[in-house]
Amino acid sequence: MSNYYNMPKLPTENSPKVEIFVDDKPVMVPGDTNLLEALKAVGIETPHVCYHPYLPVSGNCRQCLVEQEGPRGRMLVIACYTPVSPGMKIYTPASSARVKNARKATQEFMLVNHPLDCPICDKAGECTLQENYMEAGQNESRMRPEYGKNYHGNPEHQFIDAKGQLRGGKHVDLGPRVLLDEERCVQCDRCVRFMRSIAGSEQLQLAGRADHTYITTFPGEKLDHEYDLCVTDVCPVGAMTAKYFRFQKRVWLLSHTPTVSMDDSLGANIWLDYADGHIYRVMPRCNPVVNRSWLSNTSRLAFQEFDKNRLPSMEVHTPAFGNGKIAIVAGGTCTLEDLAAIRMLKEKLGDRAEIFGGSLLKVDAPDGIAKSGDPVANRAGMKLLGFADVADFMKRASEFETLVTVNADLFGEDPAAAGVLEKINCRVAITPFDDATAKKATIAMGVRHWSEVQGTMVNSLNMLQKLNACPVCPDENLWAAYQVVSYMAGSKFEAAADAFKKAGEYAPVLAGLTYDAIKSTGKLLEGGEA
Amino acid sequence: MAECVKVCTANFGKGAQDIEVYKKLGGYANISERLFNMSQFELIDYVQRSNLRGRGGAGFPTGMKWSFVPRNSGKPVYIVVNADEGEGGTFKDHFLMMEDPHRLIEGLIIAAWALGSRAAYIYCRGEFLPCIESINKALNQAYAAGYLGENIMGTKFCFDIFVHRGAGAYICGEETALINSLEGQKGQPRLKPPFPAVSGAWKSPTCVNNVETIMALPWILQHDPSEYAKMGTPRAGGTKVFCISGDVKNPGVYEAPLGTPMMTMINEYAGGIVGGNLKAVLPGGSSCAPLNAGECAVATMDYECLASMKTMFGSGAMIVINDTHNMAELLNVLGNFYSHESCGQCTPCREGTGLLHRILNQIVEGKGHDGDVELMQSLSGGFGGVTICPLSISLGGPVSSYTAKFREDFDELIAKNPDHAKPRVQENYRPGIFW
Amino acid sequence: MREHIQGAVQFVSNNHLKFDGPSEAIAALPDPGQTFGYVNKPVPQPAPKEVLAKLDTPEIKERCADLLSRYPVGQGALLEVLWLVQGVFGWVPTEGIRWAANVCGCAPAHALGVATFYTMYNHAPKGKFLLQFCRNISCSIKGAQPLIKYVENKLGIKSGETTPDGMFTVLQVECLGSCGNGPMMLVNDDFATDVVDGQLKMKRGTTLTEASIDRIIDWCKAHANNVPKHDVLGGVVKGHCGHPGAPGATAKPQVADYAPPSPVLNVKAEADETGATLTWKGAPEFTKIVVEKKNGSSWVAVGEPGVKDKAFVDAAGKVGDVYRMIATSGERTAKPSNEAVTTQKPAPVEEAK
């Protein structure tokens, strides 16, 4: 609530370094940020609940207390709201018993009215309260049942349980995608701040006051926003849970693959959380310049279709393309490696082949959060490798006798416009899905989905980003698209790195780079702007 | 009881709600050439020399507060009058606004001249509807008489006053919470800095002053500032409107110079203690530490003496308690109050005040155990300096001081529980199906 | 400790425990409240159309326009507009909150948060007479609790409840700011300790007693059909021009030079062997200061200290000289300062060794 226009300043690589004294030891920290981030930069973790680097500072959890030497002696201050100033003297629990006790006390207060249902809580394992407790707390409980608990909850949801305890709402249906457990809420108001300041639609609010505060939407209205699942990410406890993931998997059984969402040309950085050969959920992966910590529902929930309606693997032979002109159309989810392979195939076929890229879907405006609105994820990569726009191809479709589509569902995207393509005799579809184009194709070859391949893409900010393969491919024999196409061209790329090297031959800006050197947060290409 | 100069309460009972009566009593005399020939700097210097300190509780020097307001920032300067009087035992503003609303308006015009303010808001708590009616009536008269509005008295000066009715939140007495409430948000205190003097209401410089502070200005301007300064103590000038309530014969509002001995206030102004002997006095409203009878005998009512006795002067609200009361029960009343009025922002206050109240309830209901008092003391220690505003300490402080000074009252109640000495066995309370 | 957790997580996840997880999301369980029964019934809300019809009157439109003109941002008027809603219904229905949010241009959820934060907005209909009893410390000392019990017994209800005939609602509230008359109560919006001449009154020196409560309740019953009604915002103030820039306001911003420029204050002059030293207090907006010395009946400028200087030395100055200073703030020149007659500088006090 408080000062909600105070966005925290985060350190960057160019932050000036200043000297401060932490526990009387001189430390060089970034000088243009808050204390919490500065301490993090030198490896001192400060427990916090309400602070989030991409949300306005609210300073209400009081968990990140440190002591600062000031004109009136040592004072407790919250690290998340204290700017770094050169020469400041800071004391952490490592040297100050007062800080240790204050954090312990805050921890205790936070747990006073928090239910002890960790064993059945979906957030267990990645809950901030649990982490803080293990790191700073581990106190024996001094609470006694006679004192009672004052569970937070909407009066209209309150009930009295079998033990005579007044309880709050346990499964409050906030909206189509999010469920709320009012008792577990610790009133950090991250979700409120997210909806107000990031999503720009104040649908959530803390109602009531004191220890009767509860999160709610306006009565009769639902939490419904393209980014509403982000509230489950920012929720430090198990209060906000995503309906799609509830009770699907304990989080410590999940493995994580860092990759990039190919739904949109911003290329939101994501984690694919998988186990037992399935993706269970998709979480945003923090990238300060791309999507910060946000992810749209569309990109997040797309994984539910990844393993459905797939094409089987197929033995690939070196094809013989007839005599007429050949069009090779790359879809939006093609990685740079796929594009390099296509370009290689074109070079082999000579002048009668032309390459196009893009989709027939309409391009929206960027929403400023985690979507650029362009469904062609690798459009920048296509430009680099000399692909013409697919609209050009659609105009001249009648010139071609053979059409090869790679990850491009032209018939599915715009069935009316794609009608003209049916006149092309030979249509080869190389795609993961048994989609409309594959169904109408002369030959359809299954390949790996983008979540299952190594690769790279260039996003709308001209950043080169890396995709990693999540081991959830339904068929071990499936090849990646770049392997299929390069095999057609006569020399199969075994690894993405080989294909990337090839891409460097076509696009000088990529030439100096090696696949393995690309960082997980991507690399800004020359001539681009972050 | 020496007859003291009445600065704020001079017009009590004289019908000064009407502008004509108020003018006859010397009102609006300040809104004259003399004020309009003064520069901002001169006027602020004038107030600084009077040694006037804020009367809301914190006692910050008013002139200094005004001098912090940045000049020529390109943003409007707001004056906000804090009439959200909600601290237990404080009721001076209620009577000041009821009896003498024009003095508040006159004081505001002076403050506006000093700060270059175009608009002032009187944030009046929702329960004081009669006060709001009184002020609105006075505002209508002042507008009709040309004291407010545009080009006041033919000068270039323009000034408007609006009354903002609060809706029941004690915490709005905290200045940043009050500003939030004025902006149409929840009354939750803001993180500082920025302080309101630099960035307050609508991110503009804002000066929040108590009703009594503003109402002292007309008198100060009419007289020499040194005359006001010499009435009080060296560090705080002037008279103070004291509210005396509780077990005294004549509870009410009394104006007296700062530094008056506490027993003089009780015996001479308020007519002495009734119903028993003196047990304790809360010298500055419900959130301060109590003084026991021995301390009361030597205490004087001013900022320094009370601070040296580890309590506070606050808003000058004396609550007198006789020896028929059990301090634990009174602390329970405070627990109820502060847990109800916590804004729900900071964790320790939100959860902790409620917990303390629940423990106190156990003790008062005769279900207390040995160790409960120590637990409360330990919990209230967790409030110290960790929250945005001092509301948590307003309960934490009394918990520490009541239990330290009147421990026998707590023990007496705990002893009512026949099992009080038995330890509480946690195994008996294993979490149930929903715990 | 973190390593321990991570170790445990690694251990479990490396074992690749296989679970046959369901492929479909598990539907939410029914709320336990449905099993155990909800404590509070939802408040029946009037039909939205009905609410909007009652709020759509010329008077309310005029009041809203007046309120909005007072604040630079519409949201500032939210509390006041909610009061208007409460004035119409006696409580704030959900639809009324939404209406207030629309009037003030903020999100309905925000208005809900505000309306539930403040305790004076009623979220359910109340009786004709809302009796609010203070339970805070001063009133408790003077016996508020027995009185509240007395009223509860007399009316046959508990605090927070309404009598079946809809006449009275009893509430315990925090400090009412009338501790000198404690125990204290509010009857709707009036402070009352007794009935005097057929009017509710709070007279100095009187407090609430069982007998006066009886009289107040009898008075209420007698006025059941003509409940005295206050304007929720204490009446309308006429003549104000609003906040500069607010919609509907005619106000103009304050002119920058509404007050005369600041003169130099507290000029003092003291002479010693180095000459006359002037000290003064300066306003932050000074751009230039000129020091003048009296020469017969005219003034002669002797120098210009910097605006941030603390002292100025006139080497030719001696005891008995008269100085004054003139400040300039931007384009405007202030009136001269006080005339300072130079005095002998007191000898420095020798520090005790």
mmCIF file of N, CA and C in Angstrom, chain B residues 37-41 45 78 86 89 91 94 113 116-118 121 125 128-129 133 136 140 143 150 156-158 162-168 181 183-185 187 202 245-247 251 253 319 325 333 337, chain C residues 70-72 75-76 80 83 110 117-121 135-136 138 141-142 174-180 189 204 230 232-238 240-241 243 251-252 254 257-258 260 262 265 281-283:
data_model
loop_
_atom_site.group_PDB
_atom_site.id
_atom_site.type_symbol
_atom_site.label_atom_id
_atom_site.label_comp_id
_atom_site.label_asym_id
_atom_site.label_seq_id
_atom_site.Cartn_x
_atom_site.Cartn_y
_atom_site.Cartn_z
ATOM 1 N N ASN B 37 2.028 42.280 4.990
ATOM 2 C CA ASN B 37 3.314 42.901 4.720
ATOM 3 C C ASN B 37 4.484 42.036 5.148
ATOM 4 N N MET B 38 4.157 40.915 5.755
ATOM 5 C CA MET B 38 5.227 40.022 6.227
ATOM 6 C C MET B 38 5.616 39.061 5.118
ATOM 7 N N SER B 39 6.915 38.739 5.065
ATOM 8 C CA SER B 39 7.311 37.713 4.100
ATOM 9 C C SER B 39 7.193 36.350 4.772
ATOM 10 N N GLN B 40 7.218 35.303 3.942
ATOM 11 C CA GLN B 40 7.145 33.927 4.461
ATOM 12 C C GLN B 40 8.221 33.708 5.510
ATOM 13 N N PHE B 41 9.430 34.139 5.168
ATOM 14 C CA PHE B 41 10.588 33.884 6.011
ATOM 15 C C PHE B 41 10.441 34.573 7.367
ATOM 16 N N ASP B 45 10.130 32.660 10.903
ATOM 17 C CA ASP B 45 11.088 33.031 11.938
ATOM 18 C C ASP B 45 10.353 33.446 13.215
ATOM 19 N N TYR B 78 0.530 21.914 0.516
ATOM 20 C CA TYR B 78 -0.729 21.672 1.216
ATOM 21 C C TYR B 78 -0.523 21.790 2.707
ATOM 22 N N GLY B 86 -7.878 10.456 18.184
ATOM 23 C CA GLY B 86 -8.458 9.169 18.524
ATOM 24 C C GLY B 86 -7.780 8.460 19.675
ATOM 25 N N GLY B 89 -8.224 9.085 25.891
ATOM 26 C CA GLY B 89 -7.923 10.136 26.852
ATOM 27 C C GLY B 89 -7.739 11.507 26.243
ATOM 28 N N PHE B 91 -9.192 14.604 24.099
ATOM 29 C CA PHE B 91 -10.453 15.130 23.566
ATOM 30 C C PHE B 91 -10.437 16.638 23.443
ATOM 31 N N HIS B 94 -11.682 18.078 19.924
ATOM 32 C CA HIS B 94 -13.135 18.012 19.852
ATOM 33 C C HIS B 94 -13.738 19.323 20.369
ATOM 34 N N TRP B 113 -0.239 31.668 4.710
ATOM 35 C CA TRP B 113 0.596 32.784 4.283
ATOM 36 C C TRP B 113 2.071 32.425 4.446
ATOM 37 N N GLY B 116 2.790 29.634 1.747
ATOM 38 C CA GLY B 116 2.380 29.839 0.355
ATOM 39 C C GLY B 116 1.390 28.807 -0.113
ATOM 40 N N SER B 117 0.601 28.344 0.814
ATOM 41 C CA SER B 117 -0.310 27.258 0.488
ATOM 42 C C SER B 117 -1.563 27.807 -0.177
ATOM 43 N N ARG B 118 -2.091 27.044 -1.121
ATOM 44 C CA ARG B 118 -3.286 27.458 -1.833
ATOM 45 C C ARG B 118 -4.521 26.758 -1.256
ATOM 46 N N TYR B 121 -6.571 21.241 3.997
ATOM 47 C CA TYR B 121 -7.593 20.237 4.307
ATOM 48 C C TYR B 121 -7.631 20.038 5.805
ATOM 49 N N ARG B 125 -11.913 13.473 12.140
ATOM 50 C CA ARG B 125 -12.336 12.073 12.254
ATOM 51 C C ARG B 125 -13.844 11.961 12.090
ATOM 52 N N PHE B 128 -16.641 12.859 14.671
ATOM 53 C CA PHE B 128 -16.856 14.245 15.085
ATOM 54 C C PHE B 128 -17.756 14.989 14.111
ATOM 55 N N LEU B 129 -18.887 14.429 13.759
ATOM 56 C CA LEU B 129 -19.765 15.132 12.825
ATOM 57 C C LEU B 129 -20.202 16.488 13.376
ATOM 58 N N GLU B 133 -19.796 20.024 11.409
ATOM 59 C CA GLU B 133 -20.879 20.981 11.178
ATOM 60 C C GLU B 133 -20.482 22.369 11.671
ATOM 61 N N ASN B 136 -17.893 23.787 9.239
ATOM 62 C CA ASN B 136 -18.490 24.154 7.953
ATOM 63 C C ASN B 136 -19.307 25.439 8.072
ATOM 64 N N ASN B 140 -18.478 28.824 5.991
ATOM 65 C CA ASN B 140 -19.441 29.580 5.195
ATOM 66 C C ASN B 140 -19.397 31.054 5.564
ATOM 67 N N TYR B 143 -16.071 32.617 4.295
ATOM 68 C CA TYR B 143 -16.104 32.876 2.853
ATOM 69 C C TYR B 143 -16.945 34.112 2.573
ATOM 70 N N GLU B 150 -10.532 33.763 -3.244
ATOM 71 C CA GLU B 150 -9.493 34.379 -4.068
ATOM 72 C C GLU B 150 -9.345 35.848 -3.699
ATOM 73 N N LYS B 156 -3.132 39.589 -3.441
ATOM 74 C CA LYS B 156 -3.119 38.556 -4.477
ATOM 75 C C LYS B 156 -3.319 37.172 -3.878
ATOM 76 N N PHE B 157 -3.377 37.117 -2.575
ATOM 77 C CA PHE B 157 -3.370 35.835 -1.868
ATOM 78 C C PHE B 157 -4.707 35.098 -2.033
ATOM 79 N N CYS B 158 -4.632 33.793 -2.368
ATOM 80 C CA CYS B 158 -5.828 32.966 -2.522
ATOM 81 C C CYS B 158 -5.686 31.750 -1.616
ATOM 82 N N PHE B 162 -10.851 23.037 2.955
ATOM 83 C CA PHE B 162 -11.839 21.982 2.777
ATOM 84 C C PHE B 162 -11.816 21.074 3.992
ATOM 85 N N VAL B 163 -12.985 20.591 4.352
ATOM 86 C CA VAL B 163 -13.047 19.639 5.453
ATOM 87 C C VAL B 163 -13.166 18.242 4.861
ATOM 88 N N HIS B 164 -12.348 17.348 5.335
ATOM 89 C CA HIS B 164 -12.366 15.966 4.864
ATOM 90 C C HIS B 164 -12.830 15.106 6.024
ATOM 91 N N ARG B 165 -13.922 14.405 5.852
ATOM 92 C CA ARG B 165 -14.413 13.580 6.955
ATOM 93 C C ARG B 165 -13.774 12.203 6.877
ATOM 94 N N GLY B 166 -13.081 11.832 7.902
ATOM 95 C CA GLY B 166 -12.526 10.484 7.989
ATOM 96 C C GLY B 166 -13.649 9.492 8.268
ATOM 97 N N ALA B 167 -13.288 8.241 8.427
ATOM 98 C CA ALA B 167 -14.353 7.260 8.563
ATOM 99 C C ALA B 167 -14.030 6.204 9.607
ATOM 100 N N GLY B 168 -13.247 6.570 10.587
ATOM 101 C CA GLY B 168 -13.048 5.620 11.669
ATOM 102 C C GLY B 168 -11.786 4.813 11.536
ATOM 103 N N SER B 181 -5.065 8.628 3.569
ATOM 104 C CA SER B 181 -6.518 8.663 3.706
ATOM 105 C C SER B 181 -7.089 9.843 2.932
ATOM 106 N N GLU B 183 -5.866 11.031 0.291
ATOM 107 C CA GLU B 183 -5.778 10.697 -1.131
ATOM 108 C C GLU B 183 -6.806 9.649 -1.529
ATOM 109 N N GLY B 184 -7.635 9.225 -0.589
ATOM 110 C CA GLY B 184 -8.645 8.230 -0.913
ATOM 111 C C GLY B 184 -8.116 6.816 -0.906
ATOM 112 N N GLN B 185 -7.084 6.599 -0.097
ATOM 113 C CA GLN B 185 -6.577 5.238 0.040
ATOM 114 C C GLN B 185 -6.820 4.783 1.469
ATOM 115 N N GLY B 187 -5.891 4.146 5.169
ATOM 116 C CA GLY B 187 -5.040 4.943 6.044
ATOM 117 C C GLY B 187 -3.896 4.126 6.586
ATOM 118 N N TRP B 202 -0.401 13.839 -2.687
ATOM 119 C CA TRP B 202 -0.242 13.917 -4.142
ATOM 120 C C TRP B 202 1.182 14.303 -4.517
ATOM 121 N N SER B 245 -8.951 13.115 32.283
ATOM 122 C CA SER B 245 -10.092 12.210 32.344
ATOM 123 C C SER B 245 -9.769 11.101 33.327
ATOM 124 N N GLY B 246 -10.748 10.277 33.583
ATOM 125 C CA GLY B 246 -10.553 9.191 34.533
ATOM 126 C C GLY B 246 -11.118 9.555 35.889
ATOM 127 N N ASP B 247 -10.479 9.028 36.927
ATOM 128 C CA ASP B 247 -11.038 9.150 38.276
ATOM 129 C C ASP B 247 -10.727 10.491 38.903
ATOM 130 N N PRO B 251 -13.404 16.063 35.366
ATOM 131 C CA PRO B 251 -12.634 15.807 34.157
ATOM 132 C C PRO B 251 -12.971 16.855 33.103
ATOM 133 N N VAL B 253 -11.276 19.784 29.850
ATOM 134 C CA VAL B 253 -10.197 20.414 29.111
ATOM 135 C C VAL B 253 -9.726 21.631 29.888
ATOM 136 N N ILE B 319 -4.708 10.619 32.051
ATOM 137 C CA ILE B 319 -5.742 9.688 32.467
ATOM 138 C C ILE B 319 -5.395 9.270 33.888
ATOM 139 N N HIS B 325 -8.732 -0.004 40.536
ATOM 140 C CA HIS B 325 -8.608 -0.647 39.224
ATOM 141 C C HIS B 325 -7.429 -1.588 39.188
ATOM 142 N N VAL B 333 -7.893 -3.610 27.941
ATOM 143 C CA VAL B 333 -8.667 -2.630 27.164
ATOM 144 C C VAL B 333 -7.786 -2.037 26.064
ATOM 145 N N PHE B 337 -7.984 -2.230 21.977
ATOM 146 C CA PHE B 337 -7.953 -1.018 21.153
ATOM 147 C C PHE B 337 -6.890 -1.113 20.070
ATOM 148 N N ARG C 70 -12.650 19.478 -5.173
ATOM 149 C CA ARG C 70 -11.766 19.842 -4.061
ATOM 150 C C ARG C 70 -10.409 19.176 -4.120
ATOM 151 N N TYR C 71 -10.298 18.100 -4.879
ATOM 152 C CA TYR C 71 -9.067 17.307 -4.835
ATOM 153 C C TYR C 71 -8.414 17.281 -6.202
ATOM 154 N N PRO C 72 -7.089 17.321 -6.240
ATOM 155 C CA PRO C 72 -6.419 17.295 -7.537
ATOM 156 C C PRO C 72 -6.653 15.989 -8.290
ATOM 157 N N GLN C 75 -9.699 10.403 -6.920
ATOM 158 C CA GLN C 75 -9.710 9.393 -5.870
ATOM 159 C C GLN C 75 -9.740 10.010 -4.476
ATOM 160 N N GLY C 76 -9.249 11.252 -4.366
ATOM 161 C CA GLY C 76 -9.252 11.914 -3.065
ATOM 162 C C GLY C 76 -10.639 12.009 -2.465
ATOM 163 N N GLU C 80 -15.352 10.632 0.943
ATOM 164 C CA GLU C 80 -16.525 11.489 1.055
ATOM 165 C C GLU C 80 -17.691 10.943 0.230
ATOM 166 N N TRP C 83 -19.275 8.274 1.962
ATOM 167 C CA TRP C 83 -20.165 8.824 2.996
ATOM 168 C C TRP C 83 -21.520 9.189 2.393
ATOM 169 N N HIS C 110 -10.275 -1.343 -5.257
ATOM 170 C CA HIS C 110 -9.632 -0.347 -4.391
ATOM 171 C C HIS C 110 -10.661 0.259 -3.444
ATOM 172 N N PHE C 117 -11.688 -0.912 5.214
ATOM 173 C CA PHE C 117 -10.621 -0.530 6.137
ATOM 174 C C PHE C 117 -11.171 0.354 7.247
ATOM 175 N N TYR C 118 -12.026 1.274 6.880
ATOM 176 C CA TYR C 118 -12.557 2.225 7.856
ATOM 177 C C TYR C 118 -13.789 1.625 8.519
ATOM 178 N N THR C 119 -13.818 1.745 9.843
ATOM 179 C CA THR C 119 -14.871 1.005 10.551
ATOM 180 C C THR C 119 -16.216 1.711 10.565
ATOM 181 N N MET C 120 -16.260 2.975 10.150
ATOM 182 C CA MET C 120 -17.536 3.660 10.254
ATOM 183 C C MET C 120 -18.460 3.391 9.082
ATOM 184 N N TYR C 121 -17.933 2.794 8.041
ATOM 185 C CA TYR C 121 -18.828 2.393 6.948
ATOM 186 C C TYR C 121 -19.491 1.086 7.349
ATOM 187 N N ARG C 135 -15.512 1.990 24.514
ATOM 188 C CA ARG C 135 -15.004 0.984 25.460
ATOM 189 C C ARG C 135 -13.540 1.247 25.744
ATOM 190 N N ASN C 136 -13.048 2.441 25.368
ATOM 191 C CA ASN C 136 -11.625 2.697 25.531
ATOM 192 C C ASN C 136 -11.297 3.033 26.984
ATOM 193 N N SER C 138 -10.411 5.528 29.115
ATOM 194 C CA SER C 138 -11.012 6.478 30.054
ATOM 195 C C SER C 138 -12.425 6.067 30.415
ATOM 196 N N ILE C 141 -12.432 3.076 32.733
ATOM 197 C CA ILE C 141 -12.127 3.438 34.110
ATOM 198 C C ILE C 141 -13.392 3.919 34.801
ATOM 199 N N LYS C 142 -14.200 4.653 34.032
ATOM 200 C CA LYS C 142 -15.408 5.210 34.624
ATOM 201 C C LYS C 142 -16.598 4.250 34.521
ATOM 202 N N GLU C 174 -14.147 2.204 19.644
ATOM 203 C CA GLU C 174 -12.987 2.761 20.331
ATOM 204 C C GLU C 174 -13.212 4.248 20.557
ATOM 205 N N CYS C 175 -12.251 4.851 21.207
ATOM 206 C CA CYS C 175 -12.372 6.212 21.740
ATOM 207 C C CYS C 175 -13.220 7.154 20.883
ATOM 208 N N LEU C 176 -14.177 7.804 21.516
ATOM 209 C CA LEU C 176 -15.043 8.745 20.817
ATOM 210 C C LEU C 176 -14.569 10.183 20.990
ATOM 211 N N GLY C 177 -13.437 10.368 21.620
ATOM 212 C CA GLY C 177 -12.895 11.709 21.765
ATOM 213 C C GLY C 177 -13.706 12.589 22.682
ATOM 214 N N SER C 178 -14.301 11.992 23.709
ATOM 215 C CA SER C 178 -15.048 12.777 24.693
ATOM 216 C C SER C 178 -14.806 12.186 26.062
ATOM 217 N N CYS C 179 -13.543 11.863 26.313
ATOM 218 C CA CYS C 179 -13.199 11.107 27.511
ATOM 219 C C CYS C 179 -13.589 11.861 28.783
ATOM 220 N N GLY C 180 -13.638 13.197 28.696
ATOM 221 C CA GLY C 180 -13.992 13.973 29.870
ATOM 222 C C GLY C 180 -15.417 13.716 30.308
ATOM 223 N N ASP C 189 -25.296 10.248 15.050
ATOM 224 C CA ASP C 189 -24.116 11.111 14.962
ATOM 225 C C ASP C 189 -24.004 12.081 16.110
ATOM 226 N N ARG C 204 -20.998 19.581 29.713
ATOM 227 C CA ARG C 204 -19.763 19.476 30.444
ATOM 228 C C ARG C 204 -20.054 18.992 31.867
ATOM 229 N N HIS C 230 -28.606 14.185 10.183
ATOM 230 C CA HIS C 230 -27.531 15.132 9.888
ATOM 231 C C HIS C 230 -27.099 14.929 8.460
ATOM 232 N N VAL C 232 -24.385 13.972 6.038
ATOM 233 C CA VAL C 232 -23.227 13.109 6.339
ATOM 234 C C VAL C 232 -21.919 13.862 6.297
ATOM 235 N N LEU C 233 -21.859 14.944 5.546
ATOM 236 C CA LEU C 233 -20.602 15.683 5.477
ATOM 237 C C LEU C 233 -20.703 17.009 6.211
ATOM 238 N N GLY C 234 -21.693 17.114 7.087
ATOM 239 C CA GLY C 234 -21.777 18.299 7.929
ATOM 240 C C GLY C 234 -22.168 19.555 7.185
ATOM 241 N N GLY C 235 -22.925 19.415 6.106
ATOM 242 C CA GLY C 235 -23.401 20.592 5.384
ATOM 243 C C GLY C 235 -22.487 20.982 4.241
ATOM 244 N N VAL C 236 -22.989 21.873 3.423
ATOM 245 C CA VAL C 236 -22.251 22.293 2.230
ATOM 246 C C VAL C 236 -21.580 23.629 2.507
ATOM 247 N N VAL C 237 -20.340 23.752 2.060
ATOM 248 C CA VAL C 237 -19.650 25.039 2.175
ATOM 249 C C VAL C 237 -19.757 25.744 0.831
ATOM 250 N N LYS C 238 -20.275 26.958 0.860
ATOM 251 C CA LYS C 238 -20.446 27.704 -0.405
ATOM 252 C C LYS C 238 -19.331 28.738 -0.523
ATOM 253 N N HIS C 240 -16.286 28.343 -2.019
ATOM 254 C CA HIS C 240 -14.908 27.924 -2.317
ATOM 255 C C HIS C 240 -14.740 27.715 -3.814
ATOM 256 N N CYS C 241 -13.525 27.872 -4.292
ATOM 257 C CA CYS C 241 -13.299 27.760 -5.729
ATOM 258 C C CYS C 241 -12.702 26.414 -6.103
ATOM 259 N N HIS C 243 -10.017 23.059 -5.949
ATOM 260 C CA HIS C 243 -8.570 22.891 -6.043
ATOM 261 C C HIS C 243 -8.141 23.250 -7.457
ATOM 262 N N ALA C 251 -10.681 27.496 -9.403
ATOM 263 C CA ALA C 251 -9.570 28.087 -8.665
ATOM 264 C C ALA C 251 -8.350 28.263 -9.551
ATOM 265 N N LYS C 252 -7.592 29.311 -9.264
ATOM 266 C CA LYS C 252 -6.328 29.535 -9.956
ATOM 267 C C LYS C 252 -5.189 29.248 -8.972
ATOM 268 N N GLN C 254 -1.831 29.558 -6.714
ATOM 269 C CA GLN C 254 -1.286 30.685 -5.947
ATOM 270 C C GLN C 254 -0.226 31.398 -6.783
ATOM 271 N N ASP C 257 4.498 35.435 -6.220
ATOM 272 C CA ASP C 257 4.938 36.583 -5.414
ATOM 273 C C ASP C 257 3.784 37.135 -4.582
ATOM 274 N N TYR C 258 3.017 36.245 -4.008
ATOM 275 C CA TYR C 258 1.872 36.713 -3.226
ATOM 276 C C TYR C 258 2.313 37.476 -1.985
ATOM 277 N N PRO C 260 5.488 39.700 0.188
ATOM 278 C CA PRO C 260 6.676 40.505 -0.093
ATOM 279 C C PRO C 260 7.940 39.663 0.058
ATOM 280 N N SER C 262 11.580 38.302 1.229
ATOM 281 C CA SER C 262 12.062 38.191 2.611
ATOM 282 C C SER C 262 13.217 39.138 2.882
ATOM 283 N N LEU C 265 17.179 39.061 8.367
ATOM 284 C CA LEU C 265 16.723 39.173 9.753
ATOM 285 C C LEU C 265 17.900 39.125 10.721
ATOM 286 N N LYS C 281 20.550 36.350 9.761
ATOM 287 C CA LYS C 281 19.817 35.129 9.404
ATOM 288 C C LYS C 281 19.185 35.375 8.042
ATOM 289 N N GLY C 282 19.424 34.482 7.120
ATOM 290 C CA GLY C 282 18.962 34.720 5.760
ATOM 291 C C GLY C 282 17.950 33.700 5.285
ATOM 292 N N ALA C 283 17.079 34.147 4.378
ATOM 293 C CA ALA C 283 16.082 33.236 3.815
ATOM 294 C C ALA C 283 16.715 32.409 2.710
#
